[in-house]
Amino acid sequence: MNDAGGAGEAAEVIELEIPARAEFVALARLVVSALAASDSSLADERIDDLKLAVSEACTNAIEAHDAAGSEERVLVRCWAADDALEVCVEDRGEGFDPAQLPDHPPVTDPDRLKFERGLGIPLIRALVDEVEFSSTGHGTSVRLVMRHGGNGA
Amino acid sequence: MNDAGGAGEAAEVIELEIPARAEFVALARLVVSALAASDSSLADERIDDLKLAVSEACTNAIEAHDAAGSEERVLVRCWAADDALEVCVEDRGEGFDPAQLPDHPPVTDPDRLKFERGLGIPLIRALVDEVEFSSTGHGTSVRLVMRHGGNGA
Amino acid sequence: MDLGLEVEERDGFAVLSVRGEVDVYTAPRFRERLIELVTEGKHRIIVDLEGVDFLDSTGLGVLVGGLKRLRSHDGDLLLVCTQTRILKVFEITGLTKVFSIYDSVDAAVAGGSGGETSP
Amino acid sequence: MDLGLEVEERDGFAVLSVRGEVDVYTAPRFRERLIELVTEGKHRIIVDLEGVDFLDSTGLGVLVGGLKRLRSHDGDLLLVCTQTRILKVFEITGLTKVFSIYDSVDAAVAGGSGGETSP
Ligand SMILES: Nc1ncnc2c1ncn2[C@@H]1O[C@H](COP(=O)(O)OP(=O)(O)O)[C@@H](O)[C@H]1O
Ligand SMILES: Nc1ncnc2c1ncn2[C@@H]1O[C@H](COP(=O)(O)OP(=O)(O)O)[C@@H](O)[C@H]1O
C-alpha cells in the first residue's frame, strides 16, 4: 500500500498525512485543490470534482479507522502523471469489497429515501476519470485519476 | 530526525512531504496557515508570523537539498501542543551551524546593502516564540513554536 | 471550520440558510439544527444552500434524512440552490428527482404553498 | 502561483506594481523584471507593494539588490507600502532604515523628486 503505483519518481509525490478525524478532511481538500489549481491543464469544474471525490474518499478512510478503532493516520498522496493528476487515499481500516455494495433503488421508488448513506462511492465513480480500489483486511487504497483532457467517467 | 520531539501522540501530527522545489513552499504555507487558523487561540497576526517563519525554513531546506544534490523530499510536521502550535521542517541537506552565521553590519553602514541574503534566520528568530535548530551533516530540523499567549521572541 | 446556520420565518416556512462547507465534520451540526426545527414543530422547511461552498454525500444524507423526517410529519423540505457545482451533486445522485429545488426563497415559498412544483 | 508585475511611467519614474506572493518561487521573475528596467535605462523606480499578499526574505533580497544596482547608477528605488504585515518584515530586518517607504505612489513621486523623505 505504500507503493505509489503509477507514481513515477517518488521524489515528485506530495504526501499529506492527517489524523483520522473528521476535522482534517477539509485540509485534504485544500491541499488537493491547491495542487490541482497549479495544474493549468485542469479546468475549475474538474478541480471541484476532484476535490469532492477526495473528500469522499477521506471521509470513508476516517470512518474505516473509526470502525476499526485504529489510531493511525490517513495518507493522501498526489502526483502529476504525464496526462493526469492522480490522488491516492490510503487507510489502515479493515477493508471492504467495493463490488459488493448494494445498488440504490431507482429514484422513483419511495424506498429511495431510506438511503441517507452509500452515496459517496457512486459520487466518486461519477466525478473522476478513473478510480481503483485496492482493499485487504489491513487497509484500503483508493486511487483517483483526473485526466487533463477528461470530463468525468 | 523523525522524532517529533514534543509531539506527544504521533497520531496527532499532521505531516506534509513536498518535493524539494521552490514551487511547493506555497503549499507548506497554505497547510500551516489553515492549521493555525483552526487554532482559535492564535491571532491573525501570529498566523501570518508563523506562515512567514515556515516559509523561510522551507526555503532554506529546499536550498540545502539543492546544494547537496538531494532528490529527497522536505518534511513539514505540525502538531498542537498544550499551549502552542509547533511546526518542524526537516531536510536531508548537509547541515550547518546556526551559531556561526555572520552578523549583519548595522543598518547605518553602507555595507548593509551587500546583504541580499542571510535575512531568513533572523526573521525566523524574530517571528516565533521559540526556534530550535538540530543539524548534522545529514540534515537539519528546525522546530518552530508559536505559543497561544506569546507575541514573538 | 465555520458552518453558518441561520433560521428565519417566512410565510409559514422556516428558512434555514446554510453557509460554508458541509462535510463529515460540519454535517452533525446541520443535522442537529434540522432535527431541532422539526422538534419545535416546524414541519415546512426551506433549506437555502446559496451560501454553501462545498457539499458532499454527508450533507446530502442530512437533507435526505430531513426530508424523510418531515414527510413522516406530513411536512416538506424544499431546497434553494442555483449553484452549478452544488446542483451537480444532486444530479449525479439522482436526488434532483427526490427534492424540489428552487431558484430563490421567494420561488420556494410560492411553489411550496402552491404545491409541488419542481423547476 | 501568479505574480503580477506591471510597469507604468509616472513623472520620470517607472512604477513597478507587484501583485501576489513574493517568495523563493516567484522572486526570480521579480528580480528579472527589475533588472530589465535598469537595463532599459530606468534608474528611478518605484516598487508598489500594495498588492502583495506575502513577502519573505527572498523578496527583500530582490529589493536590496535592486536598490544597490540603482544606486550604482545614481538612481533610486522607492517603495510604496501601507500594509502592516508587509511593513513588519522591513522593520524586523532593519530595512525601514535602508528604504524610503511611502504611503502611495503619489507620495513617492513627490518625495522622490523633492529628495529623500522617509516617512
Ligand atoms: N476505505 C474504506 N474502508 C472500509 N470500508 C469502506 C471504505 N470505503 C467505503 N467503505 C464501505 O463502503 C460503504 C459505502 O461507502 P460510501 O458509498 O462512501 O457511502 P457511506 O460512506 O455514506 O456509507 C461504506 O458504508 C463502508 O461500509
Ligand atoms: N536547512 C539548512 N541547511 C543547511 N544550511 C542552512 C539551512 N538553513 C540555513 N542554512 C545556512 O544558513 C545561511 C543563512 O540562512 P538565512 O538566514 O535563511 O539566509 P539565506 O537563506 O538567504 O542565505 C544559508 O545561506 C545557509 O548557508
Coordinates of C-alpha atoms and ligand atoms in Angstrom, one line a residue:
Chain A
M1 CA 0.0 0.0 0.0
N2 CA 2.9 2.3 0.2
D3 CA 3.7 1.9 -3.4
A4 CA 2.6 4.8 -5.5
G5 CA 1.6 2.6 -8.4
G6 CA 2.0 4.8 -11.4
A7 CA 3.7 7.5 -9.4
G8 CA 7.0 7.5 -11.4
E9 CA 9.6 9.3 -9.3
A10 CA 8.8 9.1 -5.6
A11 CA 10.6 12.4 -5.2
E12 CA 7.7 14.0 -7.1
V13 CA 4.9 12.8 -4.8
I14 CA 3.3 15.2 -2.4
E15 CA 2.1 13.5 0.7
L16 CA -0.2 14.7 3.4
E17 CA -0.7 12.5 6.5
I18 CA -3.6 13.5 8.7
P19 CA -5.1 12.2 12.0
A20 CA -8.1 10.1 11.2
R21 CA -10.6 12.7 12.4
A22 CA -13.4 14.5 10.5
E23 CA -11.9 18.0 11.1
F24 CA -8.9 17.1 8.8
V25 CA -10.9 16.3 5.7
A26 CA -11.0 20.0 4.9
L27 CA -7.2 20.1 4.9
A28 CA -7.0 17.2 2.4
R29 CA -9.4 19.1 0.1
L30 CA -7.4 22.3 0.5
V31 CA -4.1 20.6 -0.5
V32 CA -5.6 18.7 -3.4
S33 CA -7.3 21.8 -4.8
A34 CA -4.2 23.9 -4.5
L35 CA -2.2 21.3 -6.4
A36 CA -5.0 20.9 -9.0
A37 CA -5.2 24.7 -9.4
S38 CA -1.5 24.8 -10.1
D39 CA -2.0 22.3 -12.9
S40 CA -3.1 24.6 -15.6
S41 CA -4.5 21.7 -17.6
L42 CA -7.4 21.1 -15.3
A43 CA -10.5 23.3 -15.6
D44 CA -12.1 24.8 -12.5
E45 CA -15.0 22.5 -12.7
R46 CA -12.8 19.4 -12.8
I47 CA -10.9 20.7 -9.8
D48 CA -14.2 20.9 -7.9
D49 CA -14.9 17.4 -9.0
L50 CA -11.6 16.0 -7.8
K51 CA -11.9 17.9 -4.5
L52 CA -15.3 16.3 -3.9
A53 CA -14.0 12.8 -4.8
V54 CA -11.0 13.2 -2.5
S55 CA -13.3 14.4 0.3
E56 CA -15.5 11.4 -0.1
A57 CA -12.5 9.0 -0.1
C58 CA -11.0 10.7 3.0
T59 CA -14.4 10.5 4.8
N60 CA -14.6 6.8 4.1
A61 CA -11.0 6.3 5.2
I62 CA -11.6 8.1 8.5
E63 CA -14.8 6.2 9.1
A64 CA -12.9 2.9 8.4
H65 CA -10.3 3.8 11.0
D66 CA -13.0 4.7 13.4
A67 CA -14.8 1.4 12.9
A68 CA -11.5 -0.5 13.3
G69 CA -10.5 1.6 16.3
S70 CA -7.3 2.5 14.5
E71 CA -5.3 5.4 15.9
E72 CA -3.2 5.6 12.7
R73 CA -3.2 8.4 10.3
V74 CA -4.7 8.6 6.8
L75 CA -2.4 9.2 4.0
V76 CA -3.2 11.3 0.9
R77 CA -0.6 11.1 -1.9
C78 CA -0.7 13.2 -5.0
W79 CA 1.4 13.3 -8.1
A80 CA 1.3 14.6 -11.6
A81 CA 1.3 11.8 -14.2
D82 CA 2.0 12.6 -17.8
D83 CA -1.5 13.5 -18.7
A84 CA -3.3 13.4 -15.4
L85 CA -3.3 14.4 -11.7
E86 CA -3.5 11.3 -9.5
V87 CA -4.5 11.2 -5.9
C88 CA -4.3 8.1 -3.7
V89 CA -6.1 7.9 -0.3
E90 CA -4.8 5.2 1.9
D91 CA -6.2 3.9 5.2
R92 CA -5.5 1.1 7.7
G93 CA -9.1 0.2 8.3
E94 CA -10.5 -3.3 7.8
G95 CA -11.1 -3.0 4.1
F96 CA -14.3 -3.8 2.1
D97 CA -15.3 -5.2 -1.2
P98 CA -16.5 -2.3 -3.5
A99 CA -18.1 -4.9 -5.8
Q100 CA -20.5 -6.0 -3.0
L101 CA -22.0 -2.6 -2.3
P102 CA -25.8 -2.6 -2.6
D103 CA -27.4 -0.8 -5.6
H104 CA -29.7 2.0 -4.8
P105 CA -33.4 1.6 -5.6
P106 CA -34.5 3.8 -8.5
V107 CA -35.2 7.4 -7.5
T108 CA -38.9 6.9 -8.2
D109 CA -39.1 4.2 -5.5
P110 CA -40.2 5.7 -2.2
D111 CA -37.6 3.4 -0.6
R112 CA -35.0 5.7 -2.1
L113 CA -35.4 7.8 1.0
K114 CA -34.0 5.0 3.1
F115 CA -30.6 5.8 1.6
E116 CA -29.1 8.5 3.6
R117 CA -25.8 6.8 3.1
G118 CA -24.0 5.0 0.4
L119 CA -23.8 8.0 -1.9
G120 CA -20.0 8.5 -1.5
I121 CA -18.7 5.8 -3.8
P122 CA -21.3 6.4 -6.6
L123 CA -20.2 10.1 -6.4
I124 CA -16.5 9.2 -6.7
R125 CA -17.2 7.0 -9.7
A126 CA -19.1 9.7 -11.5
L127 CA -16.7 12.5 -10.7
V128 CA -13.2 11.2 -11.7
D129 CA -12.0 9.7 -14.9
E130 CA -10.7 6.6 -13.2
V131 CA -11.0 5.1 -9.8
E132 CA -9.2 2.0 -8.5
F133 CA -9.9 0.4 -5.1
S134 CA -7.3 -1.9 -3.6
S135 CA -8.6 -3.3 -0.3
T136 CA -7.4 -6.0 2.1
G137 CA -8.3 -6.7 5.7
H138 CA -5.5 -4.3 6.6
G139 CA -6.5 -1.3 4.7
T140 CA -7.8 0.3 1.6
S141 CA -6.2 2.4 -1.1
V142 CA -8.3 4.5 -3.4
R143 CA -6.6 5.8 -6.5
L144 CA -8.3 8.7 -8.2
V145 CA -7.2 9.8 -11.7
M146 CA -8.2 13.1 -13.2
R147 CA -7.1 13.3 -16.8
H148 CA -6.2 16.6 -18.5
G149 CA -8.5 16.0 -21.4
G150 CA -11.1 14.1 -19.5
N151 CA -14.6 15.0 -18.5
G152 CA -15.6 12.6 -15.8
A153 CA -16.3 8.8 -16.0
Chain B
M1 CA 15.2 13.4 12.9
N2 CA 11.9 11.5 12.5
D3 CA 11.2 12.0 16.2
A4 CA 8.6 14.6 16.7
G5 CA 10.3 15.9 19.9
G6 CA 7.5 17.3 22.0
A7 CA 4.9 15.9 19.7
G8 CA 3.0 13.8 22.2
E9 CA 0.8 11.4 20.2
A10 CA 2.2 10.6 16.8
A11 CA -1.4 10.1 15.7
E12 CA -1.9 13.8 16.2
V13 CA 0.8 15.0 13.9
I14 CA -0.1 16.4 10.5
E15 CA 2.6 15.8 8.0
L16 CA 3.2 17.3 4.6
E17 CA 6.0 15.9 2.5
I18 CA 6.9 18.0 -0.6
P19 CA 9.4 17.7 -3.4
A20 CA 12.4 20.0 -2.7
R21 CA 11.4 22.6 -5.2
A22 CA 10.6 26.2 -4.8
E23 CA 7.1 25.9 -6.2
F24 CA 6.0 23.8 -3.2
V25 CA 6.8 26.3 -0.5
A26 CA 3.4 27.9 -1.1
L27 CA 1.8 24.6 -0.2
A28 CA 3.6 24.4 3.1
R29 CA 2.4 28.0 3.9
L30 CA -1.1 27.0 2.9
V31 CA -1.2 24.0 5.2
V32 CA 0.3 25.7 8.2
S33 CA -1.9 28.7 7.9
A34 CA -5.0 26.5 7.6
L35 CA -4.0 24.6 10.7
A36 CA -3.1 27.8 12.6
A37 CA -6.4 29.4 11.6
S38 CA -8.3 26.4 13.0
D39 CA -6.5 27.0 16.3
S40 CA -8.7 29.7 17.7
S41 CA -6.0 30.7 20.3
L42 CA -3.8 32.2 17.7
A43 CA -4.5 35.8 16.5
D44 CA -4.4 36.5 12.7
E45 CA -1.1 38.5 13.1
R46 CA 0.6 35.5 14.7
I47 CA -0.7 33.2 12.0
D48 CA 1.0 35.5 9.4
D49 CA 4.2 35.4 11.5
L50 CA 4.2 31.6 11.7
K51 CA 3.4 31.4 8.0
L52 CA 6.4 33.5 7.2
A53 CA 8.7 31.6 9.5
V54 CA 7.7 28.3 8.0
S55 CA 8.2 29.7 4.5
E56 CA 11.8 30.8 5.4
A57 CA 12.5 27.4 6.9
C58 CA 11.2 25.6 3.9
T59 CA 13.1 27.8 1.6
N60 CA 16.3 27.0 3.4
A61 CA 15.5 23.3 3.4
I62 CA 14.9 23.3 -0.3
E63 CA 18.2 25.3 -0.9
A64 CA 20.0 22.8 1.3
H65 CA 18.7 19.9 -0.8
D66 CA 19.7 21.7 -3.9
A67 CA 23.2 22.4 -2.7
A68 CA 23.6 18.7 -1.6
G69 CA 22.1 17.4 -4.9
S70 CA 19.5 15.6 -2.8
E71 CA 16.4 14.3 -4.6
E72 CA 14.6 13.6 -1.3
R73 CA 11.6 15.4 -0.1
V74 CA 11.3 18.0 2.6
L75 CA 9.1 17.2 5.5
V76 CA 6.8 19.6 7.4
R77 CA 5.3 18.3 10.6
C78 CA 2.7 20.2 12.7
W79 CA 1.1 19.4 15.9
A80 CA -0.9 21.2 18.6
A81 CA 1.0 21.1 21.9
D82 CA -0.8 22.0 25.1
D83 CA -0.3 25.7 24.8
A84 CA 1.2 26.1 21.4
L85 CA 1.2 25.2 17.7
E86 CA 4.5 23.6 16.7
V87 CA 5.9 23.1 13.3
C88 CA 9.0 21.2 12.4
V89 CA 10.7 21.5 9.0
E90 CA 13.1 18.6 8.2
D91 CA 15.6 18.3 5.4
R92 CA 18.3 15.9 4.3
G93 CA 20.8 18.6 3.3
E94 CA 24.4 18.8 4.5
G95 CA 23.5 20.8 7.6
F96 CA 25.0 24.0 9.0
D97 CA 25.9 25.6 12.3
P98 CA 23.4 28.4 13.1
A99 CA 25.8 29.8 15.7
Q100 CA 28.3 30.5 13.0
L101 CA 26.2 32.7 10.8
P102 CA 27.7 36.2 10.3
D103 CA 26.1 39.2 12.0
H104 CA 24.8 41.8 9.7
P105 CA 26.5 45.2 9.7
P106 CA 24.4 47.9 11.4
V107 CA 21.8 49.4 9.1
T108 CA 23.6 52.7 9.0
D109 CA 26.6 51.1 7.4
P110 CA 26.7 51.4 3.6
D111 CA 27.9 47.8 3.6
R112 CA 24.5 46.7 4.7
L113 CA 23.5 46.7 1.1
K114 CA 25.8 43.8 0.5
F115 CA 23.4 41.6 2.4
E116 CA 20.9 40.5 -0.1
R117 CA 20.8 37.2 1.7
G118 CA 21.0 36.0 5.3
L119 CA 17.8 37.6 6.3
G120 CA 15.8 34.4 6.7
I121 CA 17.1 33.1 10.0
P122 CA 17.0 36.5 11.7
L123 CA 13.4 36.8 10.6
I124 CA 12.5 33.3 11.9
R125 CA 14.1 34.2 15.3
A126 CA 12.1 37.4 15.5
L127 CA 8.7 35.9 14.4
V128 CA 8.2 32.8 16.5
D129 CA 8.3 32.3 20.3
E130 CA 10.9 29.6 20.1
V131 CA 13.1 28.2 17.4
E132 CA 15.4 25.2 17.8
F133 CA 17.8 24.1 15.1
S134 CA 19.1 20.5 15.1
S135 CA 21.7 20.0 12.4
T136 CA 24.1 17.2 11.5
G137 CA 25.9 16.5 8.2
H138 CA 22.9 14.5 7.1
G139 CA 20.2 17.1 7.6
T140 CA 18.6 19.8 9.6
S141 CA 15.5 20.0 11.6
V142 CA 14.0 23.4 12.5
R143 CA 11.4 23.4 15.2
L144 CA 9.2 26.5 15.4
V145 CA 7.0 27.1 18.4
M146 CA 4.1 29.6 18.4
R147 CA 2.6 29.9 21.9
H148 CA -1.0 30.8 22.4
G149 CA -0.2 33.6 24.7
G150 CA 3.0 34.6 23.1
N151 CA 3.9 37.6 21.0
G152 CA 7.1 36.8 19.2
A153 CA 10.6 36.2 20.6
Chain C
M1 CA -14.2 25.4 10.1
D2 CA -17.3 27.5 10.3
L3 CA -20.7 26.4 9.3
G4 CA -23.3 29.2 9.3
L5 CA -26.8 28.1 10.2
E6 CA -29.5 30.8 10.4
V7 CA -33.2 30.4 10.7
E8 CA -35.9 32.9 9.6
E9 CA -39.6 32.6 9.4
R10 CA -41.2 33.3 6.0
D11 CA -45.0 32.8 5.3
G12 CA -45.3 29.7 7.4
F13 CA -42.0 28.3 6.4
A14 CA -38.8 28.0 8.5
V15 CA -36.0 29.1 6.2
L16 CA -32.7 27.6 7.2
S17 CA -29.8 29.3 5.5
V18 CA -26.6 27.3 5.4
R19 CA -23.2 29.0 4.8
G20 CA -19.8 27.4 4.4
E21 CA -18.7 23.8 3.9
V22 CA -21.0 20.9 4.6
D23 CA -18.8 17.8 5.1
V24 CA -18.4 14.9 7.6
Y25 CA -17.0 17.4 10.2
T26 CA -19.8 20.1 10.0
A27 CA -22.8 17.9 8.9
P28 CA -23.6 16.8 12.5
R29 CA -24.4 20.5 13.5
F30 CA -26.5 20.8 10.4
R31 CA -28.4 17.6 11.2
E32 CA -29.0 18.7 14.8
R33 CA -30.3 22.1 13.7
L34 CA -32.8 20.4 11.3
I35 CA -33.9 18.0 13.9
E36 CA -34.4 20.8 16.4
L37 CA -36.6 22.7 14.0
V38 CA -38.8 19.6 13.5
T39 CA -39.0 19.1 17.2
E40 CA -40.1 22.7 17.6
G41 CA -43.0 21.8 15.3
K42 CA -41.6 23.4 12.1
H43 CA -42.8 21.0 9.5
R44 CA -42.4 23.1 6.4
I45 CA -38.7 23.9 6.0
I46 CA -36.8 25.6 3.2
V47 CA -33.1 24.9 3.2
D48 CA -31.3 27.7 1.4
L49 CA -28.0 26.4 0.0
E50 CA -26.9 29.5 -1.8
G51 CA -24.2 30.3 0.7
V52 CA -22.8 26.8 0.6
D53 CA -19.2 26.5 -0.8
F54 CA -19.0 22.7 -0.6
L55 CA -21.4 19.9 -0.1
D56 CA -20.6 16.2 0.0
S57 CA -22.5 13.0 0.4
T58 CA -22.7 13.5 4.2
G59 CA -24.6 16.8 3.5
L60 CA -26.9 15.0 1.0
G61 CA -27.5 12.4 3.8
V62 CA -28.6 15.1 6.2
L63 CA -31.0 16.5 3.6
V64 CA -32.5 13.1 2.7
G65 CA -32.8 12.4 6.5
G66 CA -34.6 15.7 7.0
L67 CA -36.9 15.2 4.1
K68 CA -37.8 11.7 5.4
R69 CA -38.5 13.0 8.9
L70 CA -40.6 15.9 7.6
R71 CA -42.7 13.7 5.3
S72 CA -43.5 11.4 8.2
H73 CA -45.0 14.5 9.8
D74 CA -46.8 15.4 6.6
G75 CA -44.4 18.3 6.2
D76 CA -41.9 19.1 3.4
L77 CA -38.4 20.2 2.9
L78 CA -37.7 22.4 -0.1
L79 CA -34.3 23.5 -1.4
V80 CA -33.0 26.7 -2.8
C81 CA -29.9 26.3 -5.0
T82 CA -28.7 27.8 -8.2
Q83 CA -25.0 27.0 -8.0
T84 CA -24.0 24.6 -10.7
R85 CA -21.4 22.8 -8.7
I86 CA -23.8 22.1 -5.9
L87 CA -26.6 21.2 -8.2
K88 CA -24.3 18.7 -9.9
V89 CA -24.0 16.7 -6.7
F90 CA -27.8 16.3 -6.6
E91 CA -27.9 15.4 -10.3
I92 CA -25.3 12.7 -10.1
T93 CA -27.0 11.0 -7.2
G94 CA -30.5 11.3 -8.7
L95 CA -31.6 13.5 -5.9
T96 CA -32.9 16.2 -8.2
K97 CA -35.9 13.9 -8.6
V98 CA -36.4 13.5 -4.8
F99 CA -36.1 17.2 -3.8
S100 CA -38.0 20.2 -5.1
I101 CA -35.2 22.6 -5.9
Y102 CA -36.0 26.3 -6.4
D103 CA -34.1 29.4 -7.7
S104 CA -34.9 31.6 -4.7
V105 CA -36.5 31.5 -1.3
D106 CA -39.4 33.5 -2.8
A107 CA -39.9 30.9 -5.5
A108 CA -39.8 28.1 -2.9
V109 CA -42.4 29.9 -0.7
A110 CA -44.7 30.3 -3.7
G111 CA -44.0 26.8 -5.1
G112 CA -44.2 25.1 -1.8
S113 CA -47.5 26.8 -0.9
G114 CA -49.0 26.2 -4.4
G115 CA -48.0 22.6 -4.4
E116 CA -45.0 20.5 -5.6
T117 CA -43.5 22.4 -8.5
S118 CA -40.0 21.2 -9.2
P119 CA -38.5 23.5 -11.8
Chain D
M1 CA 1.2 30.7 -8.4
D2 CA 0.7 34.0 -10.1
L3 CA 2.9 37.0 -9.6
G4 CA 1.6 40.2 -11.1
L5 CA 4.2 42.6 -12.4
E6 CA 3.0 45.8 -14.1
V7 CA 5.0 48.8 -15.2
E8 CA 3.7 52.3 -15.7
E9 CA 5.5 55.6 -16.2
R10 CA 4.9 58.4 -13.7
D11 CA 6.7 61.8 -13.8
G12 CA 10.0 60.3 -14.7
F13 CA 9.6 57.3 -12.5
A14 CA 9.0 53.7 -13.6
V15 CA 6.3 52.4 -11.2
L16 CA 6.5 48.6 -10.9
S17 CA 3.3 47.3 -9.2
V18 CA 3.7 43.8 -7.7
R19 CA 0.7 41.6 -7.0
G20 CA 0.5 38.3 -5.3
E21 CA 3.1 36.3 -3.3
V22 CA 6.8 37.0 -3.5
D23 CA 8.7 34.0 -2.3
V24 CA 11.6 31.8 -3.5
Y25 CA 9.5 30.5 -6.4
T26 CA 8.3 33.9 -7.7
A27 CA 11.2 36.1 -6.7
P28 CA 13.3 35.3 -9.8
R29 CA 10.7 36.8 -12.1
F30 CA 10.5 39.9 -9.9
R31 CA 14.3 40.2 -10.0
E32 CA 14.5 39.8 -13.8
R33 CA 11.8 42.5 -14.3
L34 CA 13.7 44.9 -12.1
I35 CA 17.0 44.2 -13.9
E36 CA 15.3 44.7 -17.3
L37 CA 14.0 48.1 -16.2
V38 CA 17.5 49.2 -15.1
T39 CA 18.9 47.8 -18.4
E40 CA 16.3 49.9 -20.3
G41 CA 17.8 52.9 -18.6
K42 CA 15.1 53.3 -15.9
H43 CA 17.1 54.5 -13.0
R44 CA 14.3 55.9 -10.8
I45 CA 12.0 53.1 -9.9
I46 CA 9.0 53.0 -7.5
V47 CA 8.1 49.5 -6.4
D48 CA 4.4 49.5 -5.3
L49 CA 3.9 46.7 -2.8
E50 CA 0.2 47.4 -2.1
G51 CA -1.0 44.4 -4.0
V52 CA 1.5 42.0 -2.3
D53 CA -0.1 39.3 -0.1
F54 CA 3.1 37.7 1.1
L55 CA 6.8 38.8 1.0
D56 CA 9.6 36.8 2.5
S57 CA 13.4 37.3 2.8
T58 CA 13.9 36.3 -0.9
G59 CA 11.7 39.2 -1.8
L60 CA 13.6 41.5 0.5
G61 CA 16.8 40.3 -1.2
V62 CA 15.4 41.3 -4.6
L63 CA 14.6 44.8 -3.3
V64 CA 18.0 45.2 -1.7
G65 CA 19.7 44.0 -4.9
G66 CA 17.6 46.4 -6.9
L67 CA 18.4 49.4 -4.7
K68 CA 22.1 48.6 -4.8
R69 CA 22.1 48.3 -8.6
L70 CA 20.2 51.6 -8.9
R71 CA 22.4 53.5 -6.5
S72 CA 25.4 52.4 -8.6
H73 CA 23.7 54.2 -11.5
D74 CA 23.0 57.2 -9.3
G75 CA 19.4 56.2 -9.3
D76 CA 17.0 55.3 -6.6
L77 CA 14.4 52.7 -5.6
L78 CA 11.4 53.9 -3.6
L79 CA 8.8 51.7 -2.0
V80 CA 5.1 52.1 -1.6
C81 CA 3.6 50.1 1.3
T82 CA 1.0 50.6 4.0
Q83 CA 0.2 47.0 4.9
T84 CA 1.2 46.3 8.5
R85 CA 2.2 42.7 7.9
I86 CA 4.5 43.6 5.0
L87 CA 6.0 46.6 6.8
K88 CA 6.7 44.4 9.7
V89 CA 9.2 42.3 7.6
F90 CA 11.1 45.5 6.8
E91 CA 11.1 46.6 10.4
I92 CA 12.4 43.3 11.8
T93 CA 15.2 43.3 9.3
G94 CA 16.1 46.9 9.8
L95 CA 15.4 47.7 6.2
T96 CA 12.9 50.5 7.0
K97 CA 16.2 52.5 7.5
V98 CA 17.6 51.5 4.2
F99 CA 14.5 52.1 2.0
S100 CA 12.3 55.1 1.6
I101 CA 8.8 53.8 2.2
Y102 CA 5.8 55.9 1.1
D103 CA 2.1 55.7 1.7
S104 CA 1.2 56.0 -2.0
V105 CA 2.7 56.3 -5.5
D106 CA 1.8 60.0 -5.4
A107 CA 3.7 60.5 -2.2
A108 CA 6.7 58.6 -3.6
V109 CA 6.7 60.7 -6.7
A110 CA 6.6 63.8 -4.7
G111 CA 9.1 62.6 -2.1
G112 CA 11.5 61.1 -4.5
S113 CA 11.6 64.3 -6.6
G114 CA 11.9 66.5 -3.6
G115 CA 14.7 64.5 -2.1
E116 CA 14.9 61.5 0.3
T117 CA 12.0 61.8 2.7
S118 CA 11.4 58.7 4.6
P119 CA 8.1 58.9 6.4
Ligands
LIG1 N1 -12.0 2.9 2.9 C1 -12.9 2.1 3.3 N2 -12.7 1.1 4.2 C2 -13.7 0.3 4.6 N3 -14.9 0.3 4.1 C3 -15.2 1.3 3.2 C4 -14.3 2.2 2.7 N4 -14.9 3.0 1.8 C5 -16.2 2.6 1.7 N5 -16.4 1.5 2.6 C6 -17.7 0.8 2.8 O1 -18.5 1.1 1.7 C7 -19.7 1.7 2.1 C8 -20.2 2.7 1.1 O2 -19.4 3.8 1.1 P1 -20.0 5.2 0.5 O3 -20.6 4.9 -0.8 O4 -18.9 6.2 0.5 O5 -21.2 5.6 1.5 P2 -21.2 5.9 3.0 O6 -19.8 6.2 3.5 O7 -22.1 7.0 3.2 O8 -21.7 4.6 3.6 C9 -19.4 2.3 3.5 O9 -20.5 2.4 4.3 C10 -18.4 1.3 4.0 O10 -19.0 0.2 4.6
LIG2 N1 18.4 23.9 6.5 C1 19.6 24.4 6.2 N2 20.5 23.5 5.8 C2 21.8 23.9 5.5 N3 22.2 25.2 5.6 C3 21.3 26.1 6.0 C4 19.9 25.8 6.4 N4 19.3 26.9 6.8 C5 20.2 27.9 6.7 N5 21.4 27.5 6.3 C6 22.6 28.3 6.1 O1 22.4 29.5 6.7 C7 22.5 30.6 5.8 C8 21.6 31.7 6.3 O2 20.3 31.4 6.1 P1 19.2 32.5 6.0 O3 19.4 33.4 7.2 O4 17.9 31.9 5.9 O5 19.5 33.3 4.7 P2 19.7 32.9 3.2 O6 18.9 31.6 3.0 O7 19.1 34.0 2.4 O8 21.2 32.7 3.0 C9 22.2 30.0 4.5 O9 22.8 30.7 3.4 C10 22.7 28.6 4.6 O10 24.1 28.6 4.3

